[in-house]
PDB file of C-alpha atoms and ligand atoms in Angstrom:
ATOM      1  CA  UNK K   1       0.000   0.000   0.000  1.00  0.00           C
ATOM      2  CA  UNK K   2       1.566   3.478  -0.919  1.00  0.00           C
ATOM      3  CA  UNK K   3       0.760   5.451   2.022  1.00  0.00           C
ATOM      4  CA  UNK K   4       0.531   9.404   2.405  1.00  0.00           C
ATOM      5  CA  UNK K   5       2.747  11.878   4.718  1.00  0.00           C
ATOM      6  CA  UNK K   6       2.281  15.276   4.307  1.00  0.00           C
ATOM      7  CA  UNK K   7       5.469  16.820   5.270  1.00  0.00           C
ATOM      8  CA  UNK K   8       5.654  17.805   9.351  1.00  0.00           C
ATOM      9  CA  UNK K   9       8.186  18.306  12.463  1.00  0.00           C
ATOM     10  CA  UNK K  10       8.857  14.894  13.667  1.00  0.00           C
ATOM     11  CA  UNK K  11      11.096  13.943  16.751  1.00  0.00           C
ATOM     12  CA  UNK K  12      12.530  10.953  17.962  1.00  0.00           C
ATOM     13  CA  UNK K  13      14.429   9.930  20.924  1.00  0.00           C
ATOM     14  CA  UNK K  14      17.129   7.169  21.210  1.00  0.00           C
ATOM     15  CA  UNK K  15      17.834   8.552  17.327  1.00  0.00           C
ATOM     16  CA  UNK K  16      21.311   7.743  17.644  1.00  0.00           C
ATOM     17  CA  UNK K  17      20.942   4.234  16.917  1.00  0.00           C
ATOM     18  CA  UNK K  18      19.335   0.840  16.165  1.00  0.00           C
ATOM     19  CA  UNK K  19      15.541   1.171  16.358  1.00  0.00           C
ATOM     20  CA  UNK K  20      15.610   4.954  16.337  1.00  0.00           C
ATOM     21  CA  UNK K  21      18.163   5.396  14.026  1.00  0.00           C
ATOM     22  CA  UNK K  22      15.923   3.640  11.701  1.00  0.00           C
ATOM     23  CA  UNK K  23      12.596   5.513  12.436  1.00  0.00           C
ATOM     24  CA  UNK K  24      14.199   8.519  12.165  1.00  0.00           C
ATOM     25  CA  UNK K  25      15.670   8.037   8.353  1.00  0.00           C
ATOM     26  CA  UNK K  26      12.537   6.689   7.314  1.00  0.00           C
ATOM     27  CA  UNK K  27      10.687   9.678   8.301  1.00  0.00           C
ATOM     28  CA  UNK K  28      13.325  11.552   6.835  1.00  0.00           C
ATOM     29  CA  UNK K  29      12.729   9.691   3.765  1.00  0.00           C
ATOM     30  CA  UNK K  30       8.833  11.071   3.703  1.00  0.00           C
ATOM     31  CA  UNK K  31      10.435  14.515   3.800  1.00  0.00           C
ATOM     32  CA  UNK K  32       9.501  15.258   7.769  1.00  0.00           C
ATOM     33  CA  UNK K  33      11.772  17.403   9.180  1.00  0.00           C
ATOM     34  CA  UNK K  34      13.019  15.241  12.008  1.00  0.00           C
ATOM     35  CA  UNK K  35      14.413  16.254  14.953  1.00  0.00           C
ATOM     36  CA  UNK K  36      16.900  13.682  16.511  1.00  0.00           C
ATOM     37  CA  UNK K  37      17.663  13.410  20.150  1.00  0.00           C
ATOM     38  CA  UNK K  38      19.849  11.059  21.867  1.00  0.00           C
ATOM     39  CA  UNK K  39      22.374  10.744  25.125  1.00  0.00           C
ATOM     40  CA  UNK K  40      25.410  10.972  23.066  1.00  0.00           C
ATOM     41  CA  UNK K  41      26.637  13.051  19.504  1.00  0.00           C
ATOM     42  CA  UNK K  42      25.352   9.628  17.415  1.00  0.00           C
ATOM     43  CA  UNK K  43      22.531  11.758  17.285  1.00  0.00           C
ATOM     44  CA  UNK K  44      24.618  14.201  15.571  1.00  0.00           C
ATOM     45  CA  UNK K  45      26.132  11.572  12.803  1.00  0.00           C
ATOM     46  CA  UNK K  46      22.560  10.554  12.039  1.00  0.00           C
ATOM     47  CA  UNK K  47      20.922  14.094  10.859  1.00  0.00           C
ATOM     48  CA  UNK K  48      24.186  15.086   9.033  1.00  0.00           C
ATOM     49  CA  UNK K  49      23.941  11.639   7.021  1.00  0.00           C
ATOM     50  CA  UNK K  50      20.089  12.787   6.809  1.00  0.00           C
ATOM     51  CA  UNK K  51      21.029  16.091   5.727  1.00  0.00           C
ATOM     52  CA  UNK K  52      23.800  14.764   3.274  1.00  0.00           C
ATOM     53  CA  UNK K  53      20.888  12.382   1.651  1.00  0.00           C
ATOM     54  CA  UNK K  54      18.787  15.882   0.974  1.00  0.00           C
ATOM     55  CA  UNK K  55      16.423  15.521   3.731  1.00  0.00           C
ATOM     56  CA  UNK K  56      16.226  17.478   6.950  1.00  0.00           C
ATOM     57  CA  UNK K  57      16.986  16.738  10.152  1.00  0.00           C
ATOM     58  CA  UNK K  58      18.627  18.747  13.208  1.00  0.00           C
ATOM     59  CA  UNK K  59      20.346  17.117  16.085  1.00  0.00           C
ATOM     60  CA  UNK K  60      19.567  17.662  20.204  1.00  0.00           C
ATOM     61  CA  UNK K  61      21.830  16.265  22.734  1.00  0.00           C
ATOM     62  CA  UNK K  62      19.681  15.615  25.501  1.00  0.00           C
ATOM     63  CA  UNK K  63      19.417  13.093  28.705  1.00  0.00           C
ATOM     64  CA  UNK K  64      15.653  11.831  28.193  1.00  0.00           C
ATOM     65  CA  UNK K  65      15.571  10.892  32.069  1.00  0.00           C
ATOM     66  CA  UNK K  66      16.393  14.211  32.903  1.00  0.00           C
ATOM     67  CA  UNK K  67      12.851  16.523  32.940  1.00  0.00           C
ATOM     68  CA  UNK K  68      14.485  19.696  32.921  1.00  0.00           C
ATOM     69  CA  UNK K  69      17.131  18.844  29.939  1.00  0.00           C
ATOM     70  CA  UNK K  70      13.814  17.835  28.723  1.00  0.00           C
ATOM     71  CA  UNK K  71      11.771  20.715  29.043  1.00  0.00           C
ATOM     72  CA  UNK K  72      14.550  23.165  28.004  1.00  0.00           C
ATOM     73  CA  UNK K  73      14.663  21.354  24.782  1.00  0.00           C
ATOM     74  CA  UNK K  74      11.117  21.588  24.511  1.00  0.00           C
ATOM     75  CA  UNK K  75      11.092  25.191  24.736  1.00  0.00           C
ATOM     76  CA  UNK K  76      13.479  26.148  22.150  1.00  0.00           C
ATOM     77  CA  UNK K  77      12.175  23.289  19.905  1.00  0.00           C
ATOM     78  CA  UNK K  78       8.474  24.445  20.158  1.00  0.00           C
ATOM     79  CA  UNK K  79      10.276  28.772  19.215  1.00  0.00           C
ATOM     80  CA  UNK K  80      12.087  27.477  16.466  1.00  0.00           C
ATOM     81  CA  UNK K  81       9.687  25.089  14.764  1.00  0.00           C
ATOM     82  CA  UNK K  82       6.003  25.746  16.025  1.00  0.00           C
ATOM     83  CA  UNK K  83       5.029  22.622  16.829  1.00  0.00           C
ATOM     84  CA  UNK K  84       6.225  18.977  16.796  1.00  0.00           C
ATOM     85  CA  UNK K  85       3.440  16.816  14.889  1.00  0.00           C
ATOM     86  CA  UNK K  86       5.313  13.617  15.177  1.00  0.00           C
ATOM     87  CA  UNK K  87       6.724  12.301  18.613  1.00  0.00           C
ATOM     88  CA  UNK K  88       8.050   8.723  18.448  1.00  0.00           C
ATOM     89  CA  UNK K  89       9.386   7.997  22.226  1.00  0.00           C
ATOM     90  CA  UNK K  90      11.756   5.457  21.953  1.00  0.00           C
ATOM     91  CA  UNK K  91      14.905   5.905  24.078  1.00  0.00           C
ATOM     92  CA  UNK K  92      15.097   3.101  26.260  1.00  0.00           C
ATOM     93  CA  UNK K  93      17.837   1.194  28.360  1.00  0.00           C
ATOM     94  CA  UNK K  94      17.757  -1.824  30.319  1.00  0.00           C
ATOM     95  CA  UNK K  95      19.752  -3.219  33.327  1.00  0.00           C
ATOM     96  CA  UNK K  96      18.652  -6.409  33.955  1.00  0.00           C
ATOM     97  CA  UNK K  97      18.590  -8.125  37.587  1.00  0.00           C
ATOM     98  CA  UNK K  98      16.000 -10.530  39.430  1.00  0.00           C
ATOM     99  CA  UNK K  99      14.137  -8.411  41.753  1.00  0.00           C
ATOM    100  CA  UNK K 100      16.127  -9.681  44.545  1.00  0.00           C
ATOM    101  CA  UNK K 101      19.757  -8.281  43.285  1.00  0.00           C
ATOM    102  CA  UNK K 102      18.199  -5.568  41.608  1.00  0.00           C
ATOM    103  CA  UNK K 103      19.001  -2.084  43.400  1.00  0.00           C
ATOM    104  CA  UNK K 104      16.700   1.277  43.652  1.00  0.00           C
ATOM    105  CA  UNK K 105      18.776   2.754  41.484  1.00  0.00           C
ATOM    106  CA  UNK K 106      18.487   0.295  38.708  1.00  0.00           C
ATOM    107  CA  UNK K 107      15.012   0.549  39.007  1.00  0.00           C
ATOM    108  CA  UNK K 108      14.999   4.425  38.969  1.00  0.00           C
ATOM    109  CA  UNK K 109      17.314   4.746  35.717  1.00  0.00           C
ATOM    110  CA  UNK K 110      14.558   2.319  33.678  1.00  0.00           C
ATOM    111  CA  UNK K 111      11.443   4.170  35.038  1.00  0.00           C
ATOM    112  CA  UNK K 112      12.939   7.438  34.134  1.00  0.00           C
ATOM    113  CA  UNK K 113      14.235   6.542  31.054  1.00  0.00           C
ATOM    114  CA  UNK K 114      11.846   3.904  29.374  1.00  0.00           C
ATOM    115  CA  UNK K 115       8.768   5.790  30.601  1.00  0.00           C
ATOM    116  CA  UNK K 116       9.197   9.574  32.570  1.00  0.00           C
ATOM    117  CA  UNK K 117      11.028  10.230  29.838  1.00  0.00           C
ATOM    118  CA  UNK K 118       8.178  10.079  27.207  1.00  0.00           C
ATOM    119  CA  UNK K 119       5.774  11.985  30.117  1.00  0.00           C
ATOM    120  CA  UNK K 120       8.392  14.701  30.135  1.00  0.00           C
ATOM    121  CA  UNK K 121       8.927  14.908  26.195  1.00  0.00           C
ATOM    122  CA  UNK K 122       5.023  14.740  25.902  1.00  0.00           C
ATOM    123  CA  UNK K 123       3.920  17.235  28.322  1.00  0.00           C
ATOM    124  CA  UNK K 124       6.635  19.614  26.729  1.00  0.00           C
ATOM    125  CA  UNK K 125       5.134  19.592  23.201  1.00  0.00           C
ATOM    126  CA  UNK K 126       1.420  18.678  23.127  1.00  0.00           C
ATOM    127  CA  UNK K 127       0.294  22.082  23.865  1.00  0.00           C
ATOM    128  CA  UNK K 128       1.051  23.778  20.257  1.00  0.00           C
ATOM    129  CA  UNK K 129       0.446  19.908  19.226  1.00  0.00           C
ATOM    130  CA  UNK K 130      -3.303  20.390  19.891  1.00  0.00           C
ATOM    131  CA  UNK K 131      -2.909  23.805  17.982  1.00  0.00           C
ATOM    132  CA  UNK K 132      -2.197  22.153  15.017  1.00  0.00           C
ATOM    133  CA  UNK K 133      -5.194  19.561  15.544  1.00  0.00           C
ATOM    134  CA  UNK K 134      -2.985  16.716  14.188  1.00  0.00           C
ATOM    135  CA  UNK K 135      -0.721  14.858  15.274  1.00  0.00           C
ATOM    136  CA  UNK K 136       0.517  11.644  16.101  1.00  0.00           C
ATOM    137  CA  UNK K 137       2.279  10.012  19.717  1.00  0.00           C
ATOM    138  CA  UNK K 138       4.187   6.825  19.360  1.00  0.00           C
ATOM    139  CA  UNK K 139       5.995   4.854  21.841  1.00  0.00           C
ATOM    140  CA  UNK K 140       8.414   1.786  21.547  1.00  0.00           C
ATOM    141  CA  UNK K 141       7.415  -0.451  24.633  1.00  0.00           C
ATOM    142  CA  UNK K 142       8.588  -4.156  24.675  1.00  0.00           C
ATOM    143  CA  UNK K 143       7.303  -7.396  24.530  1.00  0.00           C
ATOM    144  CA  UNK K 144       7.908  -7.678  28.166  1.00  0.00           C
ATOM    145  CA  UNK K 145       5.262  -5.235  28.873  1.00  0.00           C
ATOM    146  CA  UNK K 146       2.830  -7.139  27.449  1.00  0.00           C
ATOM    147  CA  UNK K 147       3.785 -10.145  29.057  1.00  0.00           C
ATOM    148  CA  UNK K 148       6.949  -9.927  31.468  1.00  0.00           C
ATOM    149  CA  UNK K 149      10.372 -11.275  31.546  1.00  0.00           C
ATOM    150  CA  UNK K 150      12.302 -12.369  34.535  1.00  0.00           C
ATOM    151  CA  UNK K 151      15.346 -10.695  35.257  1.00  0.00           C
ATOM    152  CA  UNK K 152      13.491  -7.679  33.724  1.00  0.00           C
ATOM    153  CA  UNK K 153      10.827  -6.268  36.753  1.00  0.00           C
ATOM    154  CA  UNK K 154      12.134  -2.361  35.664  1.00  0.00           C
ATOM    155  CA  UNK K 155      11.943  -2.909  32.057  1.00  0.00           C
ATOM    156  CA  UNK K 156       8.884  -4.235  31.938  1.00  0.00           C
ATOM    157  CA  UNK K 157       6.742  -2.275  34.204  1.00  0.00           C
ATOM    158  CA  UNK K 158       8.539   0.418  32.386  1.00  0.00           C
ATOM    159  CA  UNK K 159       6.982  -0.665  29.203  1.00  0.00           C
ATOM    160  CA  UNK K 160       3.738  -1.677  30.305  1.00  0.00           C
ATOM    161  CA  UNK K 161       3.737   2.022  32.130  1.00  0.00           C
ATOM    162  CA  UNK K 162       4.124   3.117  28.432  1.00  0.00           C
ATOM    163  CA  UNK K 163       0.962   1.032  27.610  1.00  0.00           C
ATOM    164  CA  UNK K 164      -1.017   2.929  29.965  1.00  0.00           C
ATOM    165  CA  UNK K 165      -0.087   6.574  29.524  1.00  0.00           C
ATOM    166  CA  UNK K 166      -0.629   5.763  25.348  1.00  0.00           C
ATOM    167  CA  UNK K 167      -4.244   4.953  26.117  1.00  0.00           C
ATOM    168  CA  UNK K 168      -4.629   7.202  28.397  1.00  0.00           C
ATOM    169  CA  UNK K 169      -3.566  10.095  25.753  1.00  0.00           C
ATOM    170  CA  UNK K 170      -5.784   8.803  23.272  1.00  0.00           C
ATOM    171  CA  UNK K 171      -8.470   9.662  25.356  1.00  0.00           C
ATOM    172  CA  UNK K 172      -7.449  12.918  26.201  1.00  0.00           C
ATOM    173  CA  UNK K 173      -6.056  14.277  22.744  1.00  0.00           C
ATOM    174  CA  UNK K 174      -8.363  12.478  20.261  1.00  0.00           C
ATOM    175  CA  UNK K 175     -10.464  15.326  20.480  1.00  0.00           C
ATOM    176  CA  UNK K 176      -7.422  17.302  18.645  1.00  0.00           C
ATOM    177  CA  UNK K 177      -7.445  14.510  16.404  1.00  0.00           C
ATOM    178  CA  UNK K 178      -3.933  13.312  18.201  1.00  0.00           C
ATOM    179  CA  UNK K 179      -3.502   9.687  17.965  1.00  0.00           C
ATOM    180  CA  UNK K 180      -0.917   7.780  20.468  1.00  0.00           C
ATOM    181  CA  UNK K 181      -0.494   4.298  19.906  1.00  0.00           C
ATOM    182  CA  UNK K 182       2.523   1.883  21.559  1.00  0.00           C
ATOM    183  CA  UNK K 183       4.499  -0.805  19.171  1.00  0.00           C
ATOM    184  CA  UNK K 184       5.641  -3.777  21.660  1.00  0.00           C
ATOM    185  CA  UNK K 185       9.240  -4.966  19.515  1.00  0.00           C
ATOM    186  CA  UNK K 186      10.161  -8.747  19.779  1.00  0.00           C
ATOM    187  CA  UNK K 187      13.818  -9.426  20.020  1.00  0.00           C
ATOM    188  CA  UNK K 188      15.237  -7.152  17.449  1.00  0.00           C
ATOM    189  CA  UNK K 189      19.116  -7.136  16.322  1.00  0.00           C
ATOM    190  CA  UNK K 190      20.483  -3.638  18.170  1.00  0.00           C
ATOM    191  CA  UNK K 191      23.563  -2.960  20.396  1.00  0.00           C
ATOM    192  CA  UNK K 192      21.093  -3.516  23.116  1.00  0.00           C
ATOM    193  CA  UNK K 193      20.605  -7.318  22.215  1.00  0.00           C
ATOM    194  CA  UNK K 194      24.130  -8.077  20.632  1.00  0.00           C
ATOM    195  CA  UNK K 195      25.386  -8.279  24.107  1.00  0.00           C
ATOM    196  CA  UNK K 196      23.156 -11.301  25.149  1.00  0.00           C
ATOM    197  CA  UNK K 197      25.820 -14.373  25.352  1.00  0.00           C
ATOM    198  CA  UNK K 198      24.834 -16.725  21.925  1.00  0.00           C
ATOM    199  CA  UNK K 199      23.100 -19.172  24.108  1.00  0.00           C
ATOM    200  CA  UNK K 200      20.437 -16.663  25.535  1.00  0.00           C
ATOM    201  CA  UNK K 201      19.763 -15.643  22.318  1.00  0.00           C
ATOM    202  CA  UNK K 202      19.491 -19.361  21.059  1.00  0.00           C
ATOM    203  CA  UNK K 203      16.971 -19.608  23.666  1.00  0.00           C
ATOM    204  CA  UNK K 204      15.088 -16.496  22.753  1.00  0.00           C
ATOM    205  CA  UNK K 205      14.644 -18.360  19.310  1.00  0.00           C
ATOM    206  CA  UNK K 206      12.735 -20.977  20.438  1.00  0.00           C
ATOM    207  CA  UNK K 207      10.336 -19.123  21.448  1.00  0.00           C
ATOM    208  CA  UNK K 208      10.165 -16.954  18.206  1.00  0.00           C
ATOM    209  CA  UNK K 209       7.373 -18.908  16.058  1.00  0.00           C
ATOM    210  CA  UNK K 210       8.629 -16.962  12.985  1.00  0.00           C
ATOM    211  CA  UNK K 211      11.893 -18.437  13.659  1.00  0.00           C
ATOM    212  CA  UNK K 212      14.077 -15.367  13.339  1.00  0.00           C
ATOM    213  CA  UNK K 213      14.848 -12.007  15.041  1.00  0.00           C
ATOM    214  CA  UNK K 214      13.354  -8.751  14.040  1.00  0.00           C
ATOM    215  CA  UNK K 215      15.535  -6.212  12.379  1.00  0.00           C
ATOM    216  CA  UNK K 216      15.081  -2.235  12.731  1.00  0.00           C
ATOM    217  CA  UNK K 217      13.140  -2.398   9.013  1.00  0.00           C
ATOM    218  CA  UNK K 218      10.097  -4.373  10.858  1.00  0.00           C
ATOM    219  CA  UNK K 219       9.515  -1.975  13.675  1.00  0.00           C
ATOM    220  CA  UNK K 220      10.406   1.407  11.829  1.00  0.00           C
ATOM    221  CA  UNK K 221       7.523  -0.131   9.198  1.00  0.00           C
ATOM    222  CA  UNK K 222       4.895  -0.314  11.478  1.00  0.00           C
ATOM    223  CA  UNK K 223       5.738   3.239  12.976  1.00  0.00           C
ATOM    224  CA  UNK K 224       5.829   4.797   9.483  1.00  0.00           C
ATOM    225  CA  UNK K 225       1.992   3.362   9.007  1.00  0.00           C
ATOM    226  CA  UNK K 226       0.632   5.042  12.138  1.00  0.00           C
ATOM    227  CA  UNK K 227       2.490   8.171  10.738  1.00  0.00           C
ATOM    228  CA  UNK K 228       0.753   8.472   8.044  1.00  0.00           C
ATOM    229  CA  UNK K 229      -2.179   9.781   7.165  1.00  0.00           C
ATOM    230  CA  UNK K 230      -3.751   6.232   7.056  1.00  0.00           C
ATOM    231  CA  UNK K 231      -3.702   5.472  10.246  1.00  0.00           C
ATOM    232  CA  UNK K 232      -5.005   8.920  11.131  1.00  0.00           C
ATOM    233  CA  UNK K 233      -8.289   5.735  12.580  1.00  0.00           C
ATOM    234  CA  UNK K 234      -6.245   3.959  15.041  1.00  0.00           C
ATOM    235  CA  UNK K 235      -5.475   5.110  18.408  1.00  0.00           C
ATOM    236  CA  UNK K 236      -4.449   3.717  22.330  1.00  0.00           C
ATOM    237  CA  UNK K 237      -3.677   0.408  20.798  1.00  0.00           C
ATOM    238  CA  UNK K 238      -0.798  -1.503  21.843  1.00  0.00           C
ATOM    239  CA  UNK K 239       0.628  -3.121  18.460  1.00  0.00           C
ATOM    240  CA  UNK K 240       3.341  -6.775  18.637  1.00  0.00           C
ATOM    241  CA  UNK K 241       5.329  -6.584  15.981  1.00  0.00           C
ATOM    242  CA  UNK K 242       7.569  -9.839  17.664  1.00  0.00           C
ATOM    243  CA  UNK K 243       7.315 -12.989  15.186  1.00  0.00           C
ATOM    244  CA  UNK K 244       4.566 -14.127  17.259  1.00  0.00           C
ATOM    245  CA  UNK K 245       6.336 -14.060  20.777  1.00  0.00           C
ATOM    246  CA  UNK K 246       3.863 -12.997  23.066  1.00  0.00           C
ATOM    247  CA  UNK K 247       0.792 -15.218  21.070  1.00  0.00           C
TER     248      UNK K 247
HETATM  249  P1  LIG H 301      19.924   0.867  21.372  1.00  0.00           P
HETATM  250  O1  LIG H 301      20.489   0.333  20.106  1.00  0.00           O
HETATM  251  O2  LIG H 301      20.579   0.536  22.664  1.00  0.00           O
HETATM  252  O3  LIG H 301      19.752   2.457  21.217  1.00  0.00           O
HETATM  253  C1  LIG H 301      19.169   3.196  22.251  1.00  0.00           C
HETATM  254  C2  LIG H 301      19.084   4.645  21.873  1.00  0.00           C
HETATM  255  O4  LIG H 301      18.466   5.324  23.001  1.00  0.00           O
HETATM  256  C3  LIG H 301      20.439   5.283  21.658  1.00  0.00           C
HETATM  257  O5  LIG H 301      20.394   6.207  20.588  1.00  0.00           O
HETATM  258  C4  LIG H 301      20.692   6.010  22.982  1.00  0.00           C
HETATM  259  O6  LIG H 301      21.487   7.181  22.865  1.00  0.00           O
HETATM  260  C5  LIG H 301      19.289   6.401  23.383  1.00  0.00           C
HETATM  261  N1  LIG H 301      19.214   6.657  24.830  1.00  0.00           N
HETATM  262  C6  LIG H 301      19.382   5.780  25.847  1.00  0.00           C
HETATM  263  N2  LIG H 301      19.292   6.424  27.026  1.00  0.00           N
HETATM  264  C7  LIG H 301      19.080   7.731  26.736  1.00  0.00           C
HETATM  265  C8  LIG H 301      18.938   8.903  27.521  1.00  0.00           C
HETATM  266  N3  LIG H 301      18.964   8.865  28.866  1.00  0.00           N
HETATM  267  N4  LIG H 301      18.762  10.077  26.898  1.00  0.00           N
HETATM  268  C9  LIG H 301      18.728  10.147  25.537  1.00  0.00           C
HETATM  269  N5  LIG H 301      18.850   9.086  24.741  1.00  0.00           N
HETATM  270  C10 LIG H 301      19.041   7.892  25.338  1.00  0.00           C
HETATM  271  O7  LIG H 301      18.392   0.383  21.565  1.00  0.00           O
HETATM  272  P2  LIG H 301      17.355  -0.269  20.529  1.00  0.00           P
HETATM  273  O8  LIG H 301      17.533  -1.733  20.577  1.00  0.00           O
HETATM  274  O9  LIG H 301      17.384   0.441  19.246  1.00  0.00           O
HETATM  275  O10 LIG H 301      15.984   0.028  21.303  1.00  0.00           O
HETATM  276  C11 LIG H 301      15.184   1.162  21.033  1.00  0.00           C
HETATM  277  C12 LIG H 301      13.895   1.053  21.836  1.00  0.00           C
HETATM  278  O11 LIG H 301      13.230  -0.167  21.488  1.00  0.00           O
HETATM  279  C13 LIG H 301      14.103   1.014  23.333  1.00  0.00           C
HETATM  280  O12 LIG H 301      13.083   1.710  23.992  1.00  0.00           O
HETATM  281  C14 LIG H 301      14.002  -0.459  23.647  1.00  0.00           C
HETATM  282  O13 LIG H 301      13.593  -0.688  24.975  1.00  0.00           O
HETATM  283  C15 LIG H 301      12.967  -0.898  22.650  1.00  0.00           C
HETATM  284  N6  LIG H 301      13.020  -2.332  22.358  1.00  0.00           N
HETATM  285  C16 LIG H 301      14.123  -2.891  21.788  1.00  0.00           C
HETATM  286  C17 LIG H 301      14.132  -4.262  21.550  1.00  0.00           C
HETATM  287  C18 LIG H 301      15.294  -4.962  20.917  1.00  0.00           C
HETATM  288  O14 LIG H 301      15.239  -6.190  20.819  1.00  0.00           O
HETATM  289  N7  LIG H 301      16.327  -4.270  20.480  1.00  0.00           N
HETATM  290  C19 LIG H 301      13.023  -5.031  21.904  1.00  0.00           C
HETATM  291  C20 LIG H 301      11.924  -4.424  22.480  1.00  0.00           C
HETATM  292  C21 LIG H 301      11.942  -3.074  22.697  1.00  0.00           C
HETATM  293  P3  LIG H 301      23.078   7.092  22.517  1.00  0.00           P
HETATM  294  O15 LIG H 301      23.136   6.683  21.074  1.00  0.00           O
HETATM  295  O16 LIG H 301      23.534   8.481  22.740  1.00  0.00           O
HETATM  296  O17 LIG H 301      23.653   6.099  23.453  1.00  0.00           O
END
């Protein structure tokens, strides 16, 4: 299906790489002006290959755990471009433990950064987001916020917190006709699984029914669809996109 996307100010965290990386250059590709954040300058090296390609894209160096970083940006992103139509909320980190080794502070750093981080990002740019009546709020959760993982308690109530603050905004914004939807990943191929020693991930497989993992292509497809102007119907849904893991 061809779809339709009118050119608009899109941002996305956790740009830098992997997932992100991906979503952002395919909104590039639609000719959004994308606005890429991440912890570190990859964020930089992935709006000047943007911007070397002919599309447009501006970097922002910003700690998505961190609400004031978070609001500043907002401020002087909202001044220079109006509004942001398209937020994709993906930064995300993990630091696995079993609830009995894990420590406050690895719980802390995944609730602030998996899911604060999208409060913060949302609450700084909805307001001249409702101005424009459109606009679209997408969040990366996990398969292990729809159905858990041990070893993962922070991740995953993380994710599933993401669940609830997507439906809850698609009650609250669809008036502005402002969708927010959440796409759960499977095990995709990113630094953040290429660590996992080769027998973890051998295990992981079994439980894949489509028998592979997901690359950054499968999950930056499904957010370009609820970008677009066809999928302007769906909102506070909650979408797999895992090979069939969590069947
Ligand atoms: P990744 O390769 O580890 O990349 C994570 C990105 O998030 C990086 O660009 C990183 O910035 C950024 N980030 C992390 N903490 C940040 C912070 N405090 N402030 C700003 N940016 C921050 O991860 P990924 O695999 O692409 O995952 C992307 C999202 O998908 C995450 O939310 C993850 O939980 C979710 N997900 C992934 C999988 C999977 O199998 N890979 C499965 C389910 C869900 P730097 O580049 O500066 O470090």
């Amino acid at each position: 299906m061809h779809l339709t996307h009118t050119p608009r100010v899109a941002l996305v965290t956790g740009a830098g790489r992997g997932i992100g990386k991906a979503i952002a250059e395919r909104l590039a590709a639609h000719g959004h002006t994308v606005l890429c954040v991440a912890k570190s300058d990859s964020c930089v090296a992935v709006a000047n290959d943007i911007l070397a390609k002919g599309g447009k894209a501006k970097a922002y160096k910003v700690d998505v755990s961190d609400p004031v970083a978070v609001a500043a940006a907002c401020e002087q992103i909202n001044a220079e471009y109006g509004a942001v139509e398209i937020l994709v909320n993906n930064a995300g980190i993990t630091r696995d433990k079993l609830v009995m080794a894990m420590s406050d502070q690895e719980w802390n750093e995944v609730i602030s950064t998996n899911l604060s981080s999208a409060f913060y990002w949302v609450k700084g740019l909805v307001r001249p987001m409702t101005k424009k009546r459109w606009g679209r709020i997408i969040s990366i959760s996990s398969v292990t916020g729809v159905q858990g993982n041990a070893g993962q308690a922070n991740y995953a109530a993380a994710k599933a917190g993401l669940h609830g603050l997507t439906m809850t905004l698609a009650r609250e914004l669809a008036g502005r006709t402002i969708t927010a939807n959440a796409v759960a990943p499977g095990f995709i191929t990113t630094d953040m699984t290429e660590v996992l020693p080769e027998e973890v991930k051998a295990k992981i497989l079994e439980h894949i029914p489509l028998k592979r993992f997901g690359t950054v292509t499968d999950i930056a497809a499904m957010v370009d669809y609820l970008a677009s102007e066809e999928g302007g119907y769906i909102t506070g849904q909650v979408f797999s996109v895992d090979g069939g893991m969590a069947i």
